[in-house]
Coordinates of C-alpha atoms and ligand atoms in Angstrom, one line a residue:
M9 CA 8.5 5.2 -22.9
N10 CA 6.5 8.3 -22.1
K11 CA 8.1 10.6 -19.5
T12 CA 5.7 12.0 -16.9
W13 CA 6.0 13.6 -13.5
W14 CA 4.3 10.7 -11.7
K15 CA 7.0 8.3 -12.9
E16 CA 9.7 10.6 -11.6
S17 CA 8.0 11.3 -8.2
V18 CA 8.2 9.6 -4.8
V19 CA 4.9 9.3 -3.0
Y20 CA 4.6 9.6 0.8
Q21 CA 1.5 8.0 2.4
I22 CA -0.2 9.7 5.3
Y23 CA -2.5 7.8 7.6
P24 CA -4.1 10.9 9.2
R25 CA -5.4 9.3 12.3
S26 CA -1.8 8.5 13.3
F27 CA 0.3 11.2 11.9
M28 CA 0.0 14.3 14.1
D29 CA -2.7 15.5 16.5
S30 CA -3.1 19.2 16.9
N31 CA -5.9 19.4 19.5
G32 CA -5.2 16.8 22.1
D33 CA -8.1 14.5 21.4
G34 CA -5.6 11.7 20.7
I35 CA -6.5 11.5 17.0
G36 CA -4.3 12.9 14.2
D37 CA -5.9 15.7 12.1
L38 CA -5.5 18.0 9.2
P39 CA -4.0 20.9 11.1
G40 CA -1.5 18.3 12.5
I41 CA -0.5 17.5 9.0
M42 CA -0.2 21.2 8.2
S43 CA 2.3 21.6 11.0
K44 CA 4.6 18.9 9.4
L45 CA 4.6 20.1 5.8
D46 CA 8.1 21.5 6.1
Y47 CA 9.3 18.1 7.4
L48 CA 7.8 16.5 4.3
Q49 CA 9.5 19.1 2.1
Q50 CA 12.8 18.4 3.8
L51 CA 12.5 14.8 3.1
G52 CA 12.0 15.8 -0.6
V53 CA 8.9 13.8 -1.6
Q54 CA 6.9 15.1 -4.4
V55 CA 3.5 13.6 -3.8
I56 CA 1.4 13.1 -0.7
W57 CA -1.3 10.3 -0.6
L58 CA -3.7 11.1 2.0
C59 CA -5.7 8.1 3.3
P60 CA -9.5 8.9 3.7
V61 CA -10.4 12.1 5.5
Y62 CA -14.0 12.1 4.6
Q63 CA -17.0 11.9 6.9
S64 CA -17.1 8.4 8.4
P65 CA -18.4 6.6 11.5
N66 CA -14.9 4.9 11.5
D67 CA -15.8 1.3 11.6
D68 CA -12.8 0.8 9.4
N69 CA -10.9 4.1 10.1
G70 CA -12.3 6.1 7.3
Y71 CA -12.6 3.4 4.7
D72 CA -16.4 3.5 5.4
I73 CA -17.5 6.8 4.1
S74 CA -20.8 8.4 5.0
N75 CA -20.3 11.6 3.0
Y76 CA -17.8 11.8 0.2
Q77 CA -17.8 15.6 0.1
Q78 CA -17.3 16.4 3.7
I79 CA -14.4 16.1 6.1
M80 CA -14.5 13.8 9.1
D81 CA -15.1 15.9 12.2
E82 CA -12.2 14.4 14.1
F83 CA -9.9 15.5 11.3
G84 CA -11.0 19.1 11.0
T85 CA -13.0 21.1 8.4
M86 CA -13.1 21.7 4.7
D87 CA -11.3 24.9 5.3
D88 CA -8.5 23.0 6.9
W89 CA -8.3 20.7 3.9
E90 CA -8.2 23.6 1.5
Q91 CA -5.3 25.0 3.5
L92 CA -3.5 21.7 3.4
L93 CA -3.9 21.5 -0.4
E94 CA -2.6 25.1 -0.7
G95 CA 0.3 24.5 1.7
L96 CA 1.4 21.5 -0.3
H97 CA 1.1 23.2 -3.7
Q98 CA 3.0 26.2 -2.3
R99 CA 5.8 23.9 -1.4
G100 CA 5.8 22.2 -4.8
M101 CA 4.2 19.0 -3.6
K102 CA 1.1 17.4 -5.0
L103 CA -1.8 15.7 -3.3
I104 CA -3.6 12.5 -4.1
M105 CA -6.8 11.5 -2.3
D106 CA -8.1 8.0 -1.4
L107 CA -11.1 7.1 -3.5
V108 CA -13.2 4.4 -1.7
V109 CA -16.0 3.5 -4.1
N110 CA -16.3 -0.2 -4.0
H111 CA -18.5 0.4 -0.9
S112 CA -19.7 3.2 1.2
S113 CA -20.6 3.3 4.8
D114 CA -24.0 2.0 5.9
E115 CA -24.5 5.4 7.3
H116 CA -24.3 7.0 3.9
A117 CA -27.6 8.8 2.9
W118 CA -27.8 6.5 -0.1
F119 CA -27.8 3.4 2.0
A120 CA -30.2 4.9 4.5
E121 CA -32.6 5.3 1.6
S122 CA -31.7 2.0 0.0
R123 CA -32.6 -0.1 3.0
Q124 CA -36.0 1.6 3.4
S125 CA -38.0 -0.5 0.9
K126 CA -37.6 -2.7 -2.1
D127 CA -39.0 0.0 -4.4
N128 CA -37.0 2.9 -3.0
P129 CA -35.2 4.8 -5.8
Y130 CA -31.9 4.1 -4.1
R131 CA -32.5 0.4 -3.7
D132 CA -30.5 -0.5 -6.6
Y133 CA -27.5 1.6 -5.4
Y134 CA -26.4 -1.4 -3.5
I135 CA -26.5 -5.2 -4.0
W136 CA -29.6 -6.7 -2.4
R137 CA -30.8 -10.3 -2.6
P138 CA -33.4 -12.5 -0.9
G139 CA -32.0 -15.3 1.2
K140 CA -31.7 -18.8 -0.2
D141 CA -33.1 -21.8 1.9
G142 CA -33.2 -19.7 5.0
R143 CA -29.5 -18.7 4.5
E144 CA -27.4 -16.0 2.8
P145 CA -27.8 -15.6 -0.9
N146 CA -24.4 -17.3 -1.4
D147 CA -21.5 -18.6 0.5
W148 CA -19.1 -15.7 0.0
A149 CA -16.8 -14.8 3.0
S150 CA -16.1 -11.2 4.0
F151 CA -12.5 -10.1 3.9
F152 CA -13.1 -9.3 7.6
S153 CA -14.4 -12.8 8.6
G154 CA -17.9 -14.3 8.5
S155 CA -20.4 -14.0 5.7
A156 CA -20.2 -11.3 3.1
W157 CA -24.0 -10.8 3.5
K158 CA -26.1 -9.2 6.2
K159 CA -29.8 -9.5 6.6
D160 CA -31.6 -6.2 7.0
A161 CA -34.8 -6.3 9.0
A162 CA -36.6 -3.5 7.1
T163 CA -37.1 -5.6 4.0
D164 CA -36.0 -9.0 5.1
E165 CA -33.4 -9.1 2.4
Y166 CA -29.6 -9.3 2.5
Y167 CA -27.1 -6.8 1.2
L168 CA -23.5 -7.6 0.1
H169 CA -20.5 -6.4 2.0
L170 CA -17.2 -7.7 1.0
F171 CA -15.6 -5.9 4.0
S172 CA -17.3 -5.1 7.3
S173 CA -21.1 -5.2 7.6
K174 CA -20.9 -1.4 7.9
Q175 CA -19.3 -1.3 4.4
P176 CA -22.1 -2.2 1.9
D177 CA -20.9 -2.7 -1.6
L178 CA -22.1 -0.2 -4.2
N179 CA -23.8 -1.6 -7.3
W180 CA -21.6 -0.5 -10.3
E181 CA -24.0 -2.2 -12.6
N182 CA -26.3 0.8 -11.9
E183 CA -25.3 3.6 -14.3
T184 CA -26.7 6.3 -11.9
V185 CA -24.3 5.1 -9.2
R186 CA -21.4 5.3 -11.6
D187 CA -22.4 8.9 -12.7
E188 CA -22.8 10.0 -9.0
I189 CA -19.2 8.7 -8.4
Y190 CA -17.8 10.4 -11.5
R191 CA -19.5 13.7 -10.4
M192 CA -18.0 13.4 -7.0
M193 CA -14.5 12.7 -8.4
T194 CA -14.9 15.7 -10.7
W195 CA -15.8 17.8 -7.8
W196 CA -12.6 16.9 -6.0
L197 CA -10.5 17.3 -9.1
D198 CA -11.9 20.7 -9.7
K199 CA -10.7 21.6 -6.2
G200 CA -7.3 21.1 -7.6
I201 CA -6.2 17.7 -6.3
D202 CA -3.6 15.8 -8.3
G203 CA -5.0 12.3 -8.4
F204 CA -6.5 9.4 -6.7
R205 CA -5.4 6.1 -4.9
M206 CA -8.4 3.8 -5.6
D207 CA -9.3 1.5 -2.9
V208 CA -9.8 -2.2 -3.9
I209 CA -10.8 -0.9 -7.4
N210 CA -10.6 -4.3 -9.1
L211 CA -13.5 -5.6 -7.0
I212 CA -16.1 -3.2 -8.3
S213 CA -17.6 -5.5 -10.9
K214 CA -19.4 -8.6 -9.6
D215 CA -20.8 -11.5 -11.6
P216 CA -24.5 -10.5 -11.4
A217 CA -25.5 -14.1 -11.0
L218 CA -23.6 -14.0 -7.7
P219 CA -22.7 -17.7 -7.8
D220 CA -21.5 -19.7 -4.8
A221 CA -17.7 -19.8 -4.4
Y222 CA -17.7 -23.4 -3.2
T223 CA -17.6 -25.9 -6.1
H224 CA -16.6 -29.5 -6.6
D225 CA -15.8 -28.6 -10.2
P226 CA -12.0 -28.3 -10.4
G227 CA -12.3 -26.4 -13.6
I228 CA -14.0 -23.4 -11.9
G229 CA -12.4 -20.9 -9.8
T230 CA -8.8 -20.3 -8.9
M231 CA -9.0 -20.8 -5.1
P232 CA -9.6 -24.3 -3.8
P233 CA -12.5 -24.1 -1.4
N234 CA -11.8 -25.0 2.1
E235 CA -14.4 -27.6 3.1
E236 CA -14.1 -26.9 6.8
Q237 CA -15.3 -23.4 6.4
T238 CA -18.9 -22.2 6.0
Y239 CA -18.0 -19.2 4.0
H240 CA -15.5 -19.2 1.1
F241 CA -13.4 -16.7 -0.8
G242 CA -15.5 -15.9 -3.8
G243 CA -12.9 -14.0 -5.7
Q244 CA -13.4 -15.7 -9.0
H245 CA -16.8 -13.9 -9.1
F246 CA -15.6 -10.4 -8.3
V247 CA -11.8 -10.1 -8.6
N248 CA -11.2 -8.4 -12.0
G249 CA -14.9 -9.0 -12.5
P250 CA -16.7 -9.1 -15.9
R251 CA -17.1 -5.3 -16.4
V252 CA -14.2 -3.9 -14.5
H253 CA -12.1 -2.7 -17.5
E254 CA -15.2 -1.3 -19.1
Y255 CA -15.9 0.8 -15.9
L256 CA -12.4 2.0 -15.7
Q257 CA -12.3 3.0 -19.3
E258 CA -15.6 4.8 -18.8
M259 CA -14.2 6.6 -15.7
N260 CA -11.1 7.5 -17.6
E261 CA -13.0 8.9 -20.5
K262 CA -15.5 10.9 -18.4
V263 CA -13.2 12.1 -15.6
L264 CA -9.5 11.1 -15.4
S265 CA -8.5 12.0 -19.0
R266 CA -9.6 15.6 -18.5
Y267 CA -6.9 16.3 -15.9
D268 CA -3.1 16.0 -15.5
I269 CA -3.3 13.7 -12.6
M270 CA -1.9 10.4 -11.4
T271 CA -3.9 7.3 -10.5
V272 CA -3.0 4.2 -8.6
G273 CA -5.4 1.3 -8.1
E274 CA -5.3 -1.0 -5.2
T275 CA -5.8 -4.3 -6.8
V276 CA -6.3 -7.5 -4.9
N277 CA -5.1 -10.9 -6.2
V278 CA -3.8 -9.6 -9.5
T279 CA -1.1 -11.2 -11.7
P280 CA 1.4 -9.2 -13.8
E281 CA -0.9 -10.0 -16.8
D282 CA -3.8 -8.2 -15.1
G283 CA -1.5 -5.4 -14.1
A284 CA -0.7 -4.8 -17.8
L285 CA -4.3 -4.6 -18.5
Y286 CA -5.0 -2.0 -15.8
T287 CA -1.9 0.1 -16.5
G288 CA -1.2 -0.4 -20.2
E289 CA -0.5 3.1 -21.5
D290 CA -2.7 2.5 -24.6
R291 CA -5.6 1.2 -22.6
N292 CA -6.7 4.4 -20.8
E293 CA -7.5 3.0 -17.4
L294 CA -5.0 3.6 -14.5
N295 CA -1.4 4.7 -14.3
M296 CA -0.3 2.0 -11.9
V297 CA -1.6 -0.6 -9.4
F298 CA -0.6 -1.9 -6.0
H299 CA -0.5 -5.6 -6.3
F300 CA -0.3 -8.0 -3.3
E301 CA 2.0 -10.7 -4.5
L302 CA 5.0 -9.5 -2.4
M303 CA 2.7 -9.0 0.6
G304 CA 1.8 -12.7 0.3
V305 CA 5.3 -14.1 0.5
D306 CA 5.1 -14.9 4.1
S307 CA 1.5 -16.4 4.0
G308 CA 1.0 -20.2 4.1
P309 CA -1.9 -22.0 2.5
G310 CA -4.2 -20.8 5.3
G311 CA -3.8 -17.2 4.2
K312 CA -2.6 -14.0 5.8
W313 CA -2.6 -15.3 9.4
D314 CA -0.9 -18.6 8.5
I315 CA 2.7 -17.3 8.7
R316 CA 5.6 -18.9 7.0
P317 CA 9.1 -17.5 6.4
W318 CA 9.7 -15.7 3.1
R319 CA 12.4 -16.6 0.6
L320 CA 14.5 -14.1 -1.2
S321 CA 14.3 -16.0 -4.4
E322 CA 10.5 -15.7 -4.3
I323 CA 10.7 -11.9 -3.7
K324 CA 13.1 -11.5 -6.7
E325 CA 10.9 -13.7 -8.9
I326 CA 7.8 -11.6 -8.1
I327 CA 9.6 -8.2 -8.6
S328 CA 11.2 -9.4 -11.8
K329 CA 8.1 -10.8 -13.4
W330 CA 6.2 -7.6 -12.7
Q331 CA 9.1 -5.6 -14.1
T332 CA 9.3 -7.7 -17.2
M333 CA 5.6 -7.7 -17.9
L334 CA 5.1 -4.0 -17.5
H335 CA 8.3 -3.0 -19.3
N336 CA 7.5 -0.3 -21.9
K337 CA 3.8 -1.1 -21.5
G338 CA 2.5 0.0 -18.1
W339 CA 4.1 1.2 -14.9
N340 CA 5.0 -0.3 -11.6
S341 CA 4.4 1.0 -8.1
N342 CA 6.8 -0.1 -5.4
Y343 CA 6.0 -0.5 -1.7
L344 CA 7.0 -2.7 1.1
N345 CA 4.5 -1.5 3.7
N346 CA 1.5 0.6 4.1
H347 CA -1.4 1.1 6.7
D348 CA -2.6 -2.5 6.0
Q349 CA 0.8 -4.2 6.3
P350 CA 3.4 -4.9 9.0
R351 CA 6.3 -2.5 9.2
M352 CA 8.8 -3.4 6.4
V353 CA 11.9 -3.3 8.6
S354 CA 10.3 -5.9 11.0
R355 CA 9.1 -8.0 8.1
F356 CA 11.9 -8.0 5.5
G357 CA 14.8 -6.5 7.5
N358 CA 15.9 -6.7 11.1
D359 CA 14.2 -4.5 13.7
S360 CA 16.9 -5.0 16.4
V361 CA 20.7 -4.9 15.9
Y362 CA 20.6 -4.1 12.2
R363 CA 17.5 -1.9 12.2
K364 CA 19.3 1.1 10.6
P365 CA 21.3 -0.7 7.9
S366 CA 18.4 -3.0 7.0
A367 CA 15.9 -0.2 6.7
K368 CA 18.3 1.6 4.4
M369 CA 19.0 -1.5 2.4
L370 CA 15.2 -1.9 1.8
A371 CA 14.9 1.7 0.9
T372 CA 17.7 1.2 -1.7
L373 CA 15.6 -1.5 -3.2
L374 CA 12.4 0.6 -3.3
H375 CA 14.2 3.6 -4.8
T376 CA 16.4 2.0 -7.4
L377 CA 13.8 -0.2 -9.1
P378 CA 11.8 1.0 -12.1
G379 CA 8.4 2.2 -10.8
T380 CA 7.1 4.8 -8.5
P381 CA 8.2 4.4 -4.9
Y382 CA 5.7 4.7 -2.0
I383 CA 7.0 5.6 1.5
Y384 CA 4.6 4.9 4.4
Q385 CA 4.8 7.4 7.2
G386 CA 7.4 6.4 9.8
E387 CA 9.3 4.2 7.3
E388 CA 11.8 7.0 6.8
I389 CA 12.8 6.8 10.4
G390 CA 12.7 3.0 10.6
M391 CA 9.5 2.5 12.7
T392 CA 8.9 -1.1 13.8
N393 CA 6.0 -3.5 14.5
I394 CA 4.5 -3.5 18.0
R395 CA 3.5 -6.2 20.4
L396 CA 0.5 -5.0 22.4
S397 CA 0.0 -7.0 25.6
A398 CA -3.8 -7.6 25.4
I399 CA -6.2 -8.0 22.5
E400 CA -8.3 -5.1 24.1
D401 CA -5.4 -2.8 23.1
Y402 CA -5.8 -3.6 19.4
R403 CA -8.2 -1.3 17.3
D404 CA -8.2 -2.8 13.9
I405 CA -11.5 -4.4 12.8
E406 CA -9.8 -7.0 10.7
T407 CA -7.6 -8.1 13.6
L408 CA -10.4 -8.1 16.1
N409 CA -12.9 -10.0 13.9
M410 CA -10.3 -12.6 13.1
Y411 CA -9.4 -13.0 16.8
H412 CA -13.0 -13.6 17.8
E413 CA -13.7 -15.9 14.9
Y414 CA -10.7 -18.1 15.8
K415 CA -11.4 -17.9 19.5
D416 CA -15.0 -19.1 18.9
A417 CA -13.6 -21.9 16.8
G418 CA -11.6 -23.0 19.8
K419 CA -8.2 -22.2 18.3
N420 CA -5.1 -21.7 20.4
L421 CA -5.1 -18.1 21.7
D422 CA -1.4 -17.8 22.1
Q423 CA -0.9 -18.8 18.5
I424 CA -3.4 -16.2 17.3
M425 CA -1.6 -13.5 19.3
E426 CA 1.7 -14.6 17.7
S427 CA 0.1 -14.1 14.3
I428 CA -1.3 -10.7 15.3
Y429 CA 2.2 -9.6 16.4
V430 CA 3.5 -10.4 13.0
K431 CA 0.6 -9.3 10.7
S432 CA -1.9 -7.1 12.4
R433 CA -2.6 -3.8 10.5
D434 CA -2.2 -2.0 13.9
N435 CA 1.6 -2.6 13.5
A436 CA 1.7 0.1 11.0
R437 CA -1.0 2.3 12.6
T438 CA 0.7 3.2 15.9
P439 CA 1.2 7.0 16.1
M440 CA 4.1 8.7 14.3
Q441 CA 7.1 9.1 16.6
W442 CA 8.1 12.8 16.4
D443 CA 10.3 13.1 19.5
D444 CA 11.1 11.5 22.8
S445 CA 8.5 13.5 24.9
A446 CA 5.3 11.8 26.2
Q447 CA 3.3 10.0 23.5
A448 CA 6.2 10.6 21.1
G449 CA 5.1 14.2 20.6
F450 CA 2.1 12.9 18.6
T451 CA -0.6 14.2 21.0
K452 CA -1.0 16.0 24.2
G453 CA -3.9 13.7 25.1
M454 CA -4.4 9.9 25.1
P455 CA -3.6 8.5 21.7
W456 CA -6.3 6.4 20.0
L457 CA -3.8 3.5 19.6
T458 CA -0.8 2.9 21.8
V459 CA 2.5 4.6 20.9
N460 CA 5.3 2.1 20.3
P461 CA 7.4 2.3 23.5
N462 CA 10.6 2.4 21.4
Y463 CA 9.8 6.1 20.5
T464 CA 12.4 7.2 23.0
E465 CA 15.1 5.9 20.5
I466 CA 13.2 5.9 17.3
N467 CA 11.8 9.4 16.5
V468 CA 12.1 12.2 14.0
E469 CA 14.0 14.5 16.2
E470 CA 16.7 11.9 16.7
A471 CA 16.8 11.2 13.0
L472 CA 17.2 14.8 12.1
A473 CA 20.0 15.2 14.5
D474 CA 22.0 12.2 13.2
P475 CA 23.6 12.8 9.8
D476 CA 23.9 9.0 9.3
S477 CA 20.1 8.5 10.0
I478 CA 17.7 6.5 7.8
F479 CA 15.9 9.8 7.2
Y480 CA 18.9 11.4 5.4
Y481 CA 19.5 8.2 3.5
Y482 CA 15.9 8.5 2.2
Q483 CA 16.5 12.1 1.4
R484 CA 19.5 11.2 -0.7
L485 CA 17.8 8.4 -2.5
I486 CA 14.9 10.8 -3.3
E487 CA 17.4 13.5 -4.6
L488 CA 19.2 10.9 -6.8
R489 CA 15.9 9.8 -8.3
R490 CA 15.1 13.3 -9.2
A491 CA 18.5 13.9 -10.7
E492 CA 19.2 10.7 -12.6
P493 CA 17.0 9.5 -15.4
I494 CA 18.6 6.0 -15.2
I495 CA 16.8 5.4 -11.9
V496 CA 13.4 6.2 -13.4
Y497 CA 13.8 5.2 -17.0
G498 CA 16.6 2.6 -17.1
D499 CA 16.0 -1.1 -18.0
Y500 CA 16.1 -3.7 -15.3
T501 CA 17.9 -7.1 -15.3
V502 CA 18.0 -9.4 -12.3
L503 CA 21.3 -11.2 -11.6
Q504 CA 21.6 -14.6 -9.8
P505 CA 17.8 -15.0 -9.3
D506 CA 18.2 -18.2 -7.2
D507 CA 20.6 -16.7 -4.6
E508 CA 18.8 -16.6 -1.2
Q509 CA 21.1 -14.1 0.4
L510 CA 21.8 -11.3 -2.1
F511 CA 19.5 -9.4 -4.4
A512 CA 21.5 -8.0 -7.3
Y513 CA 20.3 -6.3 -10.5
M514 CA 21.5 -4.0 -13.2
R515 CA 19.9 -0.9 -14.6
S516 CA 20.9 0.5 -17.9
Y517 CA 20.0 3.7 -19.7
E518 CA 21.7 5.4 -22.7
G519 CA 25.1 3.6 -22.1
Q520 CA 25.1 4.2 -18.4
K521 CA 24.9 1.3 -16.0
L522 CA 24.0 0.7 -12.4
L523 CA 24.6 -2.4 -10.4
V524 CA 22.6 -2.7 -7.2
V525 CA 23.7 -5.4 -4.7
L526 CA 21.6 -5.9 -1.5
N527 CA 22.5 -8.2 1.3
F528 CA 19.2 -9.5 2.8
T529 CA 20.9 -11.3 5.7
D530 CA 22.5 -10.5 9.0
Q531 CA 25.8 -12.2 7.9
A532 CA 28.6 -10.9 5.8
Q533 CA 28.4 -12.0 2.2
V534 CA 30.5 -11.9 -0.9
F535 CA 29.2 -10.8 -4.3
L536 CA 31.1 -12.0 -7.3
L537 CA 31.5 -9.2 -9.8
D538 CA 31.2 -10.0 -13.4
E539 CA 34.6 -9.7 -15.2
E540 CA 33.2 -7.2 -17.6
V541 CA 31.8 -5.1 -14.9
A542 CA 35.1 -5.2 -12.9
Y543 CA 36.9 -4.2 -16.1
N544 CA 34.8 -1.0 -16.3
Q545 CA 36.0 0.1 -12.9
P546 CA 32.6 0.9 -11.5
E547 CA 32.4 3.8 -9.1
L548 CA 30.6 3.2 -5.8
W549 CA 27.5 5.6 -6.0
I550 CA 25.5 4.8 -2.8
S551 CA 26.1 2.6 0.1
N552 CA 24.2 2.3 3.4
Y553 CA 27.5 1.7 5.2
G554 CA 28.8 5.2 4.4
G555 CA 30.6 6.1 1.2
D556 CA 34.2 5.9 2.3
H557 CA 34.0 2.4 3.6
G558 CA 32.5 1.2 0.4
R559 CA 34.7 3.2 -1.9
A560 CA 37.8 1.9 -0.2
L561 CA 36.7 -1.6 -0.7
A562 CA 35.8 -1.0 -4.3
Q563 CA 39.2 0.7 -5.0
E564 CA 40.9 -2.2 -3.4
A565 CA 39.0 -4.6 -5.5
N566 CA 39.8 -2.7 -8.6
M567 CA 43.5 -2.3 -7.7
H568 CA 44.0 -6.0 -7.2
N569 CA 41.6 -6.8 -10.0
L570 CA 39.6 -8.7 -7.5
R571 CA 36.1 -9.6 -8.5
S572 CA 34.7 -10.3 -5.2
L573 CA 32.9 -7.6 -3.3
P574 CA 32.5 -8.3 0.5
L575 CA 29.2 -7.0 2.0
E576 CA 28.5 -6.3 5.6
P577 CA 25.2 -7.6 7.1
Y578 CA 22.3 -5.8 5.3
E579 CA 24.7 -3.8 3.3
A580 CA 23.4 -2.1 0.1
R581 CA 25.7 -0.9 -2.6
V582 CA 25.0 0.8 -5.9
Y583 CA 27.8 1.0 -8.5
R584 CA 27.8 3.1 -11.6
W585 CA 29.8 3.2 -14.8
Q586 CA 29.6 4.2 -18.4
E587 CA 29.9 1.6 -21.1
Ligands
NOJ605 C1 -8.1 -1.4 1.5 C2 -7.7 -0.5 2.5 O1 -6.4 -0.1 2.3 C3 -8.1 -1.0 3.9 O2 -7.5 -0.3 4.9 C4 -9.5 -1.1 3.9 O3 -9.9 -1.8 5.1 C5 -10.1 -2.0 2.8 N1 -9.6 -1.6 1.5 C6 -11.6 -1.7 2.7 O4 -11.9 -0.4 2.3

């Protein structure tokens, strides 16, 4: 397996709007991030992924870009950005930027031109079609509710928008569009950035026939259409579309391959087989992808808002099949939350009594699997989901559109709110909790989104003052990853895949072994140690319950030749030995 810096790094994701506000307008900004670089250095992360900071009308918080080469006014200036890059590089950290090129904003100059007339030179930069029988060109649903098409008055035609109507999809079939994008990427790379996170990059190629999603033919499509709905998920016509690999190989050849950078593609609805195609080291596309299979473990047949309990065996199965498929072929990215997902401790751990141990247990998982770990801001102090009392307090376009659609359809509002509490993207977007002063030290003004009231207990200042904090546990895991090749390059084998309480796996590298045992429950559990493992007298390497406690138990187990390891609620233990 090739050894590279991006396999050995830990990435920290910043959602700038919610990270740190320097000027009291309630919106996080670049000077705010600057003021926290020492904090990030202290944590020990090697790479920062900055969510979009480009000029944007903020219909989708920067994922709707109106100018790819300018900085959003609320966030600061290009000069601030240059200083940020320099400040990171000076501290030995790298910077990867968000690349949002499946769509632009409808306020981008290209779209302003494109919508003017059917023969405008920019017309073909986007995907325009006449209506069909007085309706949209096809039945595709937008990811953000309603149709994926909007009629534009100037030419009486529809344009495609897989996300909000202010996010028209770019037409990648058009070579000039691709060249414009490659030029823009090169411009950023020449400024010295260290890579890209590519937004919904596996949606860029659409079947040019743009067929309807709905079909009675069971042989076509992977998603059974829902007959009750007017608009349907059309993924079979644009997820991993016909030319996507060709485009990525072209991008790689013309841009990416010329720099020592890392790339991670956000890829919707992909299987491990798809993942191997995108990340295969001999295929020259991307270094790694974010898949969504884990993020779907608590969704029922109705999708994201149709919530069901997750099962640990399913989590293990997903992780293990990605590990197996990409082993020695591609590379995994590991994340349990980000700006689009609920907080991981609320979702997969316990955000009340066992908040600290469960956050550390989940961190142990992320940092001891093969693949690059991604930390989302606030995760390192165990920030939790929020329940906002009124829908008016929510800001996220996906949440608001869904709420109104369900409300118009006469659905039960209490039930909708319950789903929002669990799944809304705003759970992850509440401002970073720096200290216990007003607004958690995030802003001197009124924050754009409510600060989680638990900031008085959960905040960075508190974490830095407590040697047993989640923060210091992350710091330690990050250090270990840097020091120990087994964590990065060791093989992975899952143990007891059907167990619904414990997640256990082995790592092995050049005669060294690690055994990771994670208790995913709020009850004490017992793990049965393999005889051979017990014989090797494994040394307890990391535990989220404090080294001494774990070590004493392990010694006791060894002394009495006991093979059973008792685990506290949400306990994580990593043992090490040499064969
Ligand atoms: C994925 C991004 O992470 C999300 O925040 C955004 O809304 C969509 N892509 C559309 O750009």
